PDB file of C-alpha atoms in Angstrom:
ATOM      1  CA  MET I 186       0.000   0.000   0.000  1.00 71.00           C
ATOM      2  CA  CYS I 187       1.213   3.488  -0.788  1.00 88.00           C
ATOM      3  CA  SER I 188      -1.073   6.481  -0.571  1.00 94.00           C
ATOM      4  CA  ARG I 189       1.247   9.416   0.127  1.00 97.00           C
ATOM      5  CA  PHE I 190       4.919  10.272  -0.122  1.00 98.00           C
ATOM      6  CA  THR I 191       7.449  13.086  -0.126  1.00 98.00           C
ATOM      7  CA  LEU I 192      10.045  14.215  -2.664  1.00 97.00           C
ATOM      8  CA  ASN I 193      12.661  16.909  -2.464  1.00 96.00           C
ATOM      9  CA  LEU I 194      14.322  18.502  -5.452  1.00 94.00           C
ATOM     10  CA  GLY I 195      17.795  17.191  -4.617  1.00 94.00           C
ATOM     11  CA  ASP I 196      16.656  13.577  -4.546  1.00 95.00           C
ATOM     12  CA  ALA I 197      14.830  13.936  -7.859  1.00 95.00           C
ATOM     13  CA  ILE I 198      17.961  15.351  -9.507  1.00 94.00           C
ATOM     14  CA  ASN I 199      20.164  12.724  -7.829  1.00 92.00           C
ATOM     15  CA  LEU I 200      18.109   9.860  -9.237  1.00 92.00           C
ATOM     16  CA  SER I 201      17.791  11.322 -12.719  1.00 94.00           C
ATOM     17  CA  GLN I 202      21.558  11.787 -12.947  1.00 93.00           C
ATOM     18  CA  ARG I 203      22.269   8.333 -11.567  1.00 92.00           C
ATOM     19  CA  LEU I 204      19.925   6.701 -14.068  1.00 92.00           C
ATOM     20  CA  GLY I 205      20.938   8.931 -16.977  1.00 93.00           C
ATOM     21  CA  ILE I 206      17.424  10.252 -17.560  1.00 94.00           C
ATOM     22  CA  PRO I 207      17.303  14.079 -17.658  1.00 93.00           C
ATOM     23  CA  LEU I 208      14.438  15.761 -15.834  1.00 94.00           C
ATOM     24  CA  GLY I 209      14.393  18.753 -18.170  1.00 92.00           C
ATOM     25  CA  GLU I 210      11.069  20.588 -17.916  1.00 90.00           C
ATOM     26  CA  MET I 211       9.840  17.912 -15.501  1.00 92.00           C
ATOM     27  CA  THR I 212      12.199  19.113 -12.761  1.00 92.00           C
ATOM     28  CA  PRO I 213      10.042  19.736  -9.647  1.00 91.00           C
ATOM     29  CA  GLU I 214       9.619  23.421  -8.888  1.00 87.00           C
ATOM     30  CA  ARG I 215       9.944  22.864  -5.147  1.00 93.00           C
ATOM     31  CA  ASP I 216      10.240  20.255  -2.430  1.00 96.00           C
ATOM     32  CA  ARG I 217       6.969  18.409  -1.840  1.00 96.00           C
ATOM     33  CA  PHE I 218       6.197  17.021   1.593  1.00 97.00           C
ATOM     34  CA  ASN I 219       2.725  15.509   1.270  1.00 98.00           C
ATOM     35  CA  ILE I 220       2.132  14.166  -2.237  1.00 98.00           C
ATOM     36  CA  ALA I 221      -1.359  12.690  -2.479  1.00 97.00           C
ATOM     37  CA  PRO I 222      -3.230  10.661  -5.115  1.00 96.00           C
ATOM     38  CA  SER I 223      -4.953  12.364  -8.045  1.00 94.00           C
ATOM     39  CA  THR I 224      -2.130  14.877  -8.423  1.00 95.00           C
ATOM     40  CA  GLY I 225       0.687  15.182 -10.962  1.00 96.00           C
ATOM     41  CA  ILE I 226       3.903  13.448  -9.935  1.00 97.00           C
ATOM     42  CA  THR I 227       7.414  13.338 -11.382  1.00 97.00           C
ATOM     43  CA  THR I 228       8.257   9.999 -13.003  1.00 97.00           C
ATOM     44  CA  LEU I 229      11.090   8.559 -15.072  1.00 97.00           C
ATOM     45  CA  ARG I 230      10.451   6.519 -18.214  1.00 96.00           C
ATOM     46  CA  THR I 231      12.816   4.865 -20.670  1.00 92.00           C
ATOM     47  CA  GLN I 232      13.743   7.981 -22.645  1.00 85.00           C
ATOM     48  CA  ALA I 233      12.753  10.924 -20.482  1.00 93.00           C
ATOM     49  CA  ALA I 234      11.025  12.180 -17.375  1.00 96.00           C
ATOM     50  CA  ALA I 235       7.281  12.727 -17.436  1.00 96.00           C
ATOM     51  CA  LYS I 236       4.668  14.272 -15.188  1.00 96.00           C
ATOM     52  CA  LEU I 237       1.947  11.659 -14.753  1.00 97.00           C
ATOM     53  CA  HIS I 238      -1.411  11.726 -12.995  1.00 97.00           C
ATOM     54  CA  TRP I 239      -1.194   9.503  -9.902  1.00 97.00           C
ATOM     55  CA  GLY I 240      -4.157   7.173 -10.272  1.00 96.00           C
ATOM     56  CA  LEU I 241      -4.015   4.991 -13.368  1.00 96.00           C
ATOM     57  CA  ILE I 242      -6.806   5.444 -15.904  1.00 94.00           C
ATOM     58  CA  PRO I 243      -6.872   2.383 -18.226  1.00 95.00           C
ATOM     59  CA  HIS I 244      -6.706   3.258 -21.912  1.00 93.00           C
ATOM     60  CA  TRP I 245     -10.082   1.568 -22.483  1.00 93.00           C
ATOM     61  CA  SER I 246     -11.895   3.313 -19.630  1.00 89.00           C
ATOM     62  CA  ASP I 247     -15.138   5.166 -20.358  1.00 80.00           C
ATOM     63  CA  ARG I 248     -15.608   6.200 -16.761  1.00 61.00           C
ATOM     64  CA  ASN I 249     -15.784   9.806 -15.689  1.00 56.00           C
ATOM     65  CA  ARG I 250     -12.225  10.571 -14.646  1.00 51.00           C
ATOM     66  CA  THR I 251     -13.330  13.011 -11.936  1.00 51.00           C
ATOM     67  CA  THR I 252     -15.597  10.580 -10.053  1.00 51.00           C
ATOM     68  CA  SER I 253     -13.968   7.169 -10.437  1.00 62.00           C
ATOM     69  CA  ALA I 254     -11.890   5.885  -7.521  1.00 76.00           C
ATOM     70  CA  PRO I 255      -8.244   6.394  -8.510  1.00 86.00           C
ATOM     71  CA  LEU I 256      -6.184   3.264  -9.119  1.00 95.00           C
ATOM     72  CA  ILE I 257      -3.163   4.467  -7.166  1.00 97.00           C
ATOM     73  CA  ASN I 258      -1.709   1.003  -6.467  1.00 98.00           C
ATOM     74  CA  ALA I 259      -1.417  -2.210  -8.463  1.00 98.00           C
ATOM     75  CA  ARG I 260      -0.766  -5.562  -6.792  1.00 98.00           C
ATOM     76  CA  SER I 261       2.342  -7.102  -8.333  1.00 98.00           C
ATOM     77  CA  GLU I 262       0.920 -10.606  -7.951  1.00 97.00           C
ATOM     78  CA  THR I 263      -2.092  -9.902 -10.180  1.00 97.00           C
ATOM     79  CA  VAL I 264      -0.922  -7.088 -12.458  1.00 97.00           C
ATOM     80  CA  ALA I 265      -0.711  -9.440 -15.446  1.00 97.00           C
ATOM     81  CA  GLU I 266      -4.328 -10.525 -14.963  1.00 97.00           C
ATOM     82  CA  LYS I 267      -6.342  -7.495 -13.869  1.00 97.00           C
ATOM     83  CA  PRO I 268      -8.088  -5.748 -16.796  1.00 96.00           C
ATOM     84  CA  SER I 269      -7.041  -2.313 -15.526  1.00 96.00           C
ATOM     85  CA  PHE I 270      -3.332  -3.134 -15.709  1.00 97.00           C
ATOM     86  CA  ARG I 271      -2.661  -6.156 -17.910  1.00 97.00           C
ATOM     87  CA  THR I 272      -2.323  -4.344 -21.248  1.00 97.00           C
ATOM     88  CA  ALA I 273       0.107  -1.767 -19.862  1.00 98.00           C
ATOM     89  CA  TRP I 274       2.021  -4.590 -18.178  1.00 98.00           C
ATOM     90  CA  LYS I 275       2.260  -6.704 -21.325  1.00 97.00           C
ATOM     91  CA  LYS I 276       3.316  -3.686 -23.395  1.00 97.00           C
ATOM     92  CA  GLY I 277       6.126  -2.908 -20.947  1.00 97.00           C
ATOM     93  CA  GLN I 278       4.768   0.517 -19.956  1.00 98.00           C
ATOM     94  CA  ARG I 279       6.895   0.672 -16.833  1.00 98.00           C
ATOM     95  CA  CYS I 280       8.056   3.807 -15.026  1.00 98.00           C
ATOM     96  CA  LEU I 281       9.986   4.848 -11.938  1.00 98.00           C
ATOM     97  CA  ILE I 282       8.615   7.140  -9.245  1.00 98.00           C
ATOM     98  CA  PRO I 283      11.330   9.037  -7.321  1.00 97.00           C
ATOM     99  CA  THR I 284      10.611   9.610  -3.630  1.00 97.00           C
ATOM    100  CA  SER I 285      12.419  10.813  -0.547  1.00 98.00           C
ATOM    101  CA  GLY I 286      10.184   8.832   1.800  1.00 98.00           C
ATOM    102  CA  PHE I 287       6.668   7.483   2.114  1.00 98.00           C
ATOM    103  CA  TYR I 288       4.007   7.506   4.795  1.00 98.00           C
ATOM    104  CA  GLU I 289       1.958   4.734   6.384  1.00 97.00           C
ATOM    105  CA  TRP I 290      -0.590   4.972   9.178  1.00 97.00           C
ATOM    106  CA  GLU I 291      -0.850   2.759  12.237  1.00 96.00           C
ATOM    107  CA  LYS I 292      -4.295   2.334  13.761  1.00 92.00           C
ATOM    108  CA  ALA I 293      -4.463   2.967  17.508  1.00 89.00           C
ATOM    109  CA  GLY I 294      -8.114   2.897  18.507  1.00 90.00           C
ATOM    110  CA  ARG I 295      -9.685   5.802  16.677  1.00 89.00           C
ATOM    111  CA  GLU I 296      -6.336   7.420  16.017  1.00 92.00           C
ATOM    112  CA  ARG I 297      -4.261   7.155  12.857  1.00 94.00           C
ATOM    113  CA  LEU I 298      -0.601   7.469  13.796  1.00 97.00           C
ATOM    114  CA  PRO I 299       1.669   8.409  10.869  1.00 97.00           C
ATOM    115  CA  TRP I 300       5.082   6.891  10.182  1.00 98.00           C
ATOM    116  CA  LEU I 301       7.675   8.014   7.669  1.00 98.00           C
ATOM    117  CA  PHE I 302       9.819   5.383   5.936  1.00 98.00           C
ATOM    118  CA  THR I 303      13.112   6.357   4.312  1.00 98.00           C
ATOM    119  CA  ARG I 304      16.234   4.520   3.211  1.00 97.00           C
ATOM    120  CA  ALA I 305      18.588   3.809   6.103  1.00 98.00           C
ATOM    121  CA  ASP I 306      21.593   4.971   4.062  1.00 96.00           C
ATOM    122  CA  GLY I 307      20.012   8.348   3.331  1.00 95.00           C
ATOM    123  CA  GLU I 308      19.707   7.703  -0.394  1.00 95.00           C
ATOM    124  CA  PRO I 309      16.453   8.493  -2.223  1.00 96.00           C
ATOM    125  CA  LEU I 310      13.867   5.788  -2.796  1.00 97.00           C
ATOM    126  CA  VAL I 311      12.454   4.806  -6.146  1.00 97.00           C
ATOM    127  CA  PHE I 312       9.136   3.009  -6.627  1.00 98.00           C
ATOM    128  CA  ALA I 313       8.318   0.673  -9.494  1.00 98.00           C
ATOM    129  CA  GLY I 314       5.334   2.007 -11.439  1.00 98.00           C
ATOM    130  CA  LEU I 315       3.120   1.222 -14.380  1.00 98.00           C
ATOM    131  CA  TRP I 316       1.608   3.845 -16.705  1.00 98.00           C
ATOM    132  CA  ASP I 317      -1.112   4.109 -19.314  1.00 97.00           C
ATOM    133  CA  ARG I 318      -2.443   6.669 -21.799  1.00 96.00           C
ATOM    134  CA  TRP I 319      -6.147   7.559 -21.879  1.00 94.00           C
ATOM    135  CA  GLN I 320      -8.090   9.893 -24.150  1.00 92.00           C
ATOM    136  CA  ASP I 321     -11.367  11.456 -23.051  1.00 86.00           C
ATOM    137  CA  PRO I 322     -14.013  10.485 -25.623  1.00 84.00           C
ATOM    138  CA  LYS I 323     -15.888  13.725 -24.940  1.00 84.00           C
ATOM    139  CA  ASP I 324     -13.265  16.410 -25.389  1.00 87.00           C
ATOM    140  CA  GLY I 325     -10.215  14.517 -26.712  1.00 87.00           C
ATOM    141  CA  VAL I 326      -8.066  15.443 -23.725  1.00 90.00           C
ATOM    142  CA  VAL I 327      -5.204  12.975 -23.236  1.00 94.00           C
ATOM    143  CA  ILE I 328      -4.152  11.937 -19.739  1.00 94.00           C
ATOM    144  CA  GLU I 329      -1.074   9.846 -18.996  1.00 97.00           C
ATOM    145  CA  SER I 330      -1.384   8.277 -15.571  1.00 97.00           C
ATOM    146  CA  CYS I 331       0.361   5.785 -13.335  1.00 98.00           C
ATOM    147  CA  ALA I 332       0.047   3.435 -10.395  1.00 98.00           C
ATOM    148  CA  VAL I 333       2.590   2.341  -7.785  1.00 98.00           C
ATOM    149  CA  LEU I 334       3.221  -1.399  -7.768  1.00 98.00           C
ATOM    150  CA  THR I 335       2.952  -3.077  -4.370  1.00 98.00           C
ATOM    151  CA  THR I 336       4.192  -6.317  -2.868  1.00 98.00           C
ATOM    152  CA  THR I 337       4.063  -8.195   0.437  1.00 98.00           C
ATOM    153  CA  ALA I 338       5.233  -6.048   3.332  1.00 98.00           C
ATOM    154  CA  ASN I 339       8.612  -6.709   4.942  1.00 98.00           C
ATOM    155  CA  THR I 340       8.911  -7.184   8.702  1.00 97.00           C
ATOM    156  CA  MET I 341       9.151  -3.442   9.392  1.00 97.00           C
ATOM    157  CA  LEU I 342       6.059  -2.472   7.405  1.00 97.00           C
ATOM    158  CA  GLY I 343       4.187  -5.641   8.308  1.00 96.00           C
ATOM    159  CA  ARG I 344       3.210  -4.443  11.760  1.00 93.00           C
ATOM    160  CA  ILE I 345       1.244  -1.608  10.134  1.00 95.00           C
ATOM    161  CA  HIS I 346       0.047  -2.979   6.798  1.00 93.00           C
ATOM    162  CA  ASP I 347       0.319  -6.199   4.819  1.00 96.00           C
ATOM    163  CA  ARG I 348       1.452  -4.370   1.665  1.00 97.00           C
ATOM    164  CA  MET I 349       4.306  -2.035   0.752  1.00 98.00           C
ATOM    165  CA  PRO I 350       5.465  -0.306  -2.440  1.00 98.00           C
ATOM    166  CA  VAL I 351       7.925  -2.120  -4.685  1.00 98.00           C
ATOM    167  CA  ILE I 352      11.210  -0.297  -4.010  1.00 98.00           C
ATOM    168  CA  LEU I 353      14.093  -0.714  -6.456  1.00 98.00           C
ATOM    169  CA  ASP I 354      17.785  -0.067  -5.976  1.00 94.00           C
ATOM    170  CA  SER I 355      19.723   1.645  -8.769  1.00 91.00           C
ATOM    171  CA  THR I 356      20.665  -1.545 -10.622  1.00 94.00           C
ATOM    172  CA  ASP I 357      17.125  -2.896 -10.561  1.00 97.00           C
ATOM    173  CA  ALA I 358      15.719   0.529 -11.473  1.00 97.00           C
ATOM    174  CA  LYS I 359      17.799   0.608 -14.648  1.00 96.00           C
ATOM    175  CA  ALA I 360      16.691  -2.916 -15.491  1.00 97.00           C
ATOM    176  CA  TRP I 361      13.038  -1.998 -14.833  1.00 98.00           C
ATOM    177  CA  LEU I 362      13.161   0.614 -17.600  1.00 97.00           C
ATOM    178  CA  ASP I 363      15.019  -1.580 -20.079  1.00 96.00           C
ATOM    179  CA  PRO I 364      12.613  -2.196 -22.999  1.00 95.00           C
ATOM    180  CA  GLU I 365      14.376  -5.534 -23.592  1.00 96.00           C
ATOM    181  CA  LEU I 366      13.491  -6.775 -20.092  1.00 97.00           C
ATOM    182  CA  ASP I 367      11.067  -9.665 -20.473  1.00 97.00           C
ATOM    183  CA  LEU I 368       8.016 -10.080 -18.253  1.00 97.00           C
ATOM    184  CA  PRO I 369       9.357 -12.953 -16.116  1.00 97.00           C
ATOM    185  CA  ALA I 370      12.472 -10.900 -15.336  1.00 98.00           C
ATOM    186  CA  ALA I 371      10.345  -7.825 -14.539  1.00 98.00           C
ATOM    187  CA  THR I 372       8.171  -9.963 -12.274  1.00 98.00           C
ATOM    188  CA  ALA I 373      11.258 -11.123 -10.374  1.00 98.00           C
ATOM    189  CA  LEU I 374      12.099  -7.492  -9.491  1.00 98.00           C
ATOM    190  CA  MET I 375       8.788  -6.987  -7.667  1.00 98.00           C
ATOM    191  CA  ARG I 376       9.850  -8.189  -4.237  1.00 97.00           C
ATOM    192  CA  PRO I 377       9.910  -6.710  -0.721  1.00 98.00           C
ATOM    193  CA  PHE I 378      12.723  -4.276   0.064  1.00 98.00           C
ATOM    194  CA  ASP I 379      14.851  -5.504   2.963  1.00 97.00           C
ATOM    195  CA  ALA I 380      13.663  -4.148   6.313  1.00 98.00           C
ATOM    196  CA  ASP I 381      17.218  -3.469   7.487  1.00 97.00           C
ATOM    197  CA  ARG I 382      17.665  -1.057   4.562  1.00 98.00           C
ATOM    198  CA  LEU I 383      14.800   1.164   5.733  1.00 98.00           C
ATOM    199  CA  HIS I 384      14.472   3.645   8.579  1.00 98.00           C
ATOM    200  CA  GLU I 385      11.178   4.529  10.286  1.00 98.00           C
ATOM    201  CA  THR I 386      10.251   7.762  12.068  1.00 97.00           C
ATOM    202  CA  ALA I 387       7.102   8.335  14.114  1.00 97.00           C
ATOM    203  CA  LEU I 388       5.466  11.595  13.025  1.00 97.00           C
ATOM    204  CA  ASP I 389       3.022  14.102  14.431  1.00 96.00           C
ATOM    205  CA  PRO I 390      -0.546  13.681  13.061  1.00 96.00           C
ATOM    206  CA  TYR I 391      -0.193  17.052  11.328  1.00 96.00           C
ATOM    207  CA  VAL I 392       0.661  15.154   8.140  1.00 97.00           C
ATOM    208  CA  ASN I 393      -2.635  13.244   8.232  1.00 97.00           C
ATOM    209  CA  SER I 394      -4.439  16.010   6.364  1.00 97.00           C
ATOM    210  CA  THR I 395      -3.773  16.178   2.633  1.00 96.00           C
ATOM    211  CA  ARG I 396      -4.316  19.942   2.909  1.00 96.00           C
ATOM    212  CA  HIS I 397      -1.078  20.306   4.868  1.00 96.00           C
ATOM    213  CA  GLU I 398       2.195  20.942   3.052  1.00 96.00           C
ATOM    214  CA  GLY I 399       5.683  22.047   3.986  1.00 96.00           C
ATOM    215  CA  PRO I 400       8.401  20.720   6.299  1.00 96.00           C
ATOM    216  CA  GLN I 401       5.956  20.696   9.228  1.00 96.00           C
ATOM    217  CA  CYS I 402       4.691  17.413   7.762  1.00 97.00           C
ATOM    218  CA  LEU I 403       7.956  15.833   8.926  1.00 96.00           C
ATOM    219  CA  THR I 404       7.540  16.876  12.569  1.00 96.00           C
ATOM    220  CA  PRO I 405       8.534  13.951  14.824  1.00 96.00           C
ATOM    221  CA  ARG I 406       5.806  12.707  17.129  1.00 94.00           C
ATOM    222  CA  GLY I 407       5.864  14.443  20.479  1.00 88.00           C
ATOM    223  CA  LYS I 408       7.011  17.773  19.040  1.00 84.00           C
ATOM    224  CA  SER I 409       4.828  20.658  17.946  1.00 78.00           C
ATOM    225  CA  PRO I 410       4.500  21.192  14.160  1.00 75.00           C
ATOM    226  CA  GLY I 411       6.963  23.853  13.162  1.00 63.00           C
ATOM    227  CA  ALA I 412       9.483  22.855  15.830  1.00 57.00           C
ATOM    228  CA  GLN I 413      13.061  22.240  14.769  1.00 45.00           C
ATOM    229  CA  LEU I 414      13.185  18.933  12.937  1.00 50.00           C
ATOM    230  CA  GLY I 415      15.815  16.412  13.842  1.00 47.00           C
ATOM    231  CA  PHE I 416      16.440  15.236  10.302  1.00 47.00           C
ATOM    232  CA  ASP I 417      16.451  16.557   6.759  1.00 48.00           C
ATOM    233  CA  LEU I 418      14.948  15.021   3.647  1.00 48.00           C
TER     234      LEU I 418
END
C-alpha cells in the first residue's frame, strides 16, 4: 500500500543523474512534503522524465475521470491478470517514481498514527510504477497516468500494513526501464525491500491532512509542528 509520499528537489535530480534520464522541464519546482493521489507526480520513463497523474486510468476506460476511484496502487501478484493493468504490463509501460520517503498509518483505537519510511543509508527511494495513456471520448483530452506497484510487506512495514510499495535499488531501477526486459524478469524485481535497509520515524498527526504541506509534515511525534526537525529530507 502506498497512498502518500514526499520528494525533495535534490533527490529527484540525484536519481535522474544516476539513471541517466534528464528531468528537463519535468524538474520539480519545489520540495513536496505531502504528495497525495490524483495529483501530478514526477516519473522517469525509458527515454525521459514525465509528469503523470497519480491514479491509473486504463486506456479503455469510459468512466468519468473526476468521479472514479483512482487506481493508485497495483498488486504485483495480479498485475498481469487485472483488466485495468494487464495491457500496460504486457506492453512494458513501466516507469519509476522518485521519492524521498513514504508515509503509512498505524491504527491505535480511533487514532491514525503516521510513520515516515526512508532509506537507512540516506539515499532516495524509487518506486516501481506502471503507466497508461487515456483519451477522453468527450473532449479529446489525453491523460497519462500511473500506479505504484505493491508487494508483500517486509517485517518493518508488516506491523502496520500487509502491503508495501515495490522499491528498487539503482541496478534494478535501470533494469526496470530496459525495454528488452522480459516479463518474467520484470516480475522477479517486484519483491519486498529488505527491512534493514529502511528507517522509520514516528510523526506528528499534522501530516494526516492532505491539505497540509511544507516541512511541518515531517515533525517527529511528540514535538509541535513547526518545531526544529531532527532530520532533513
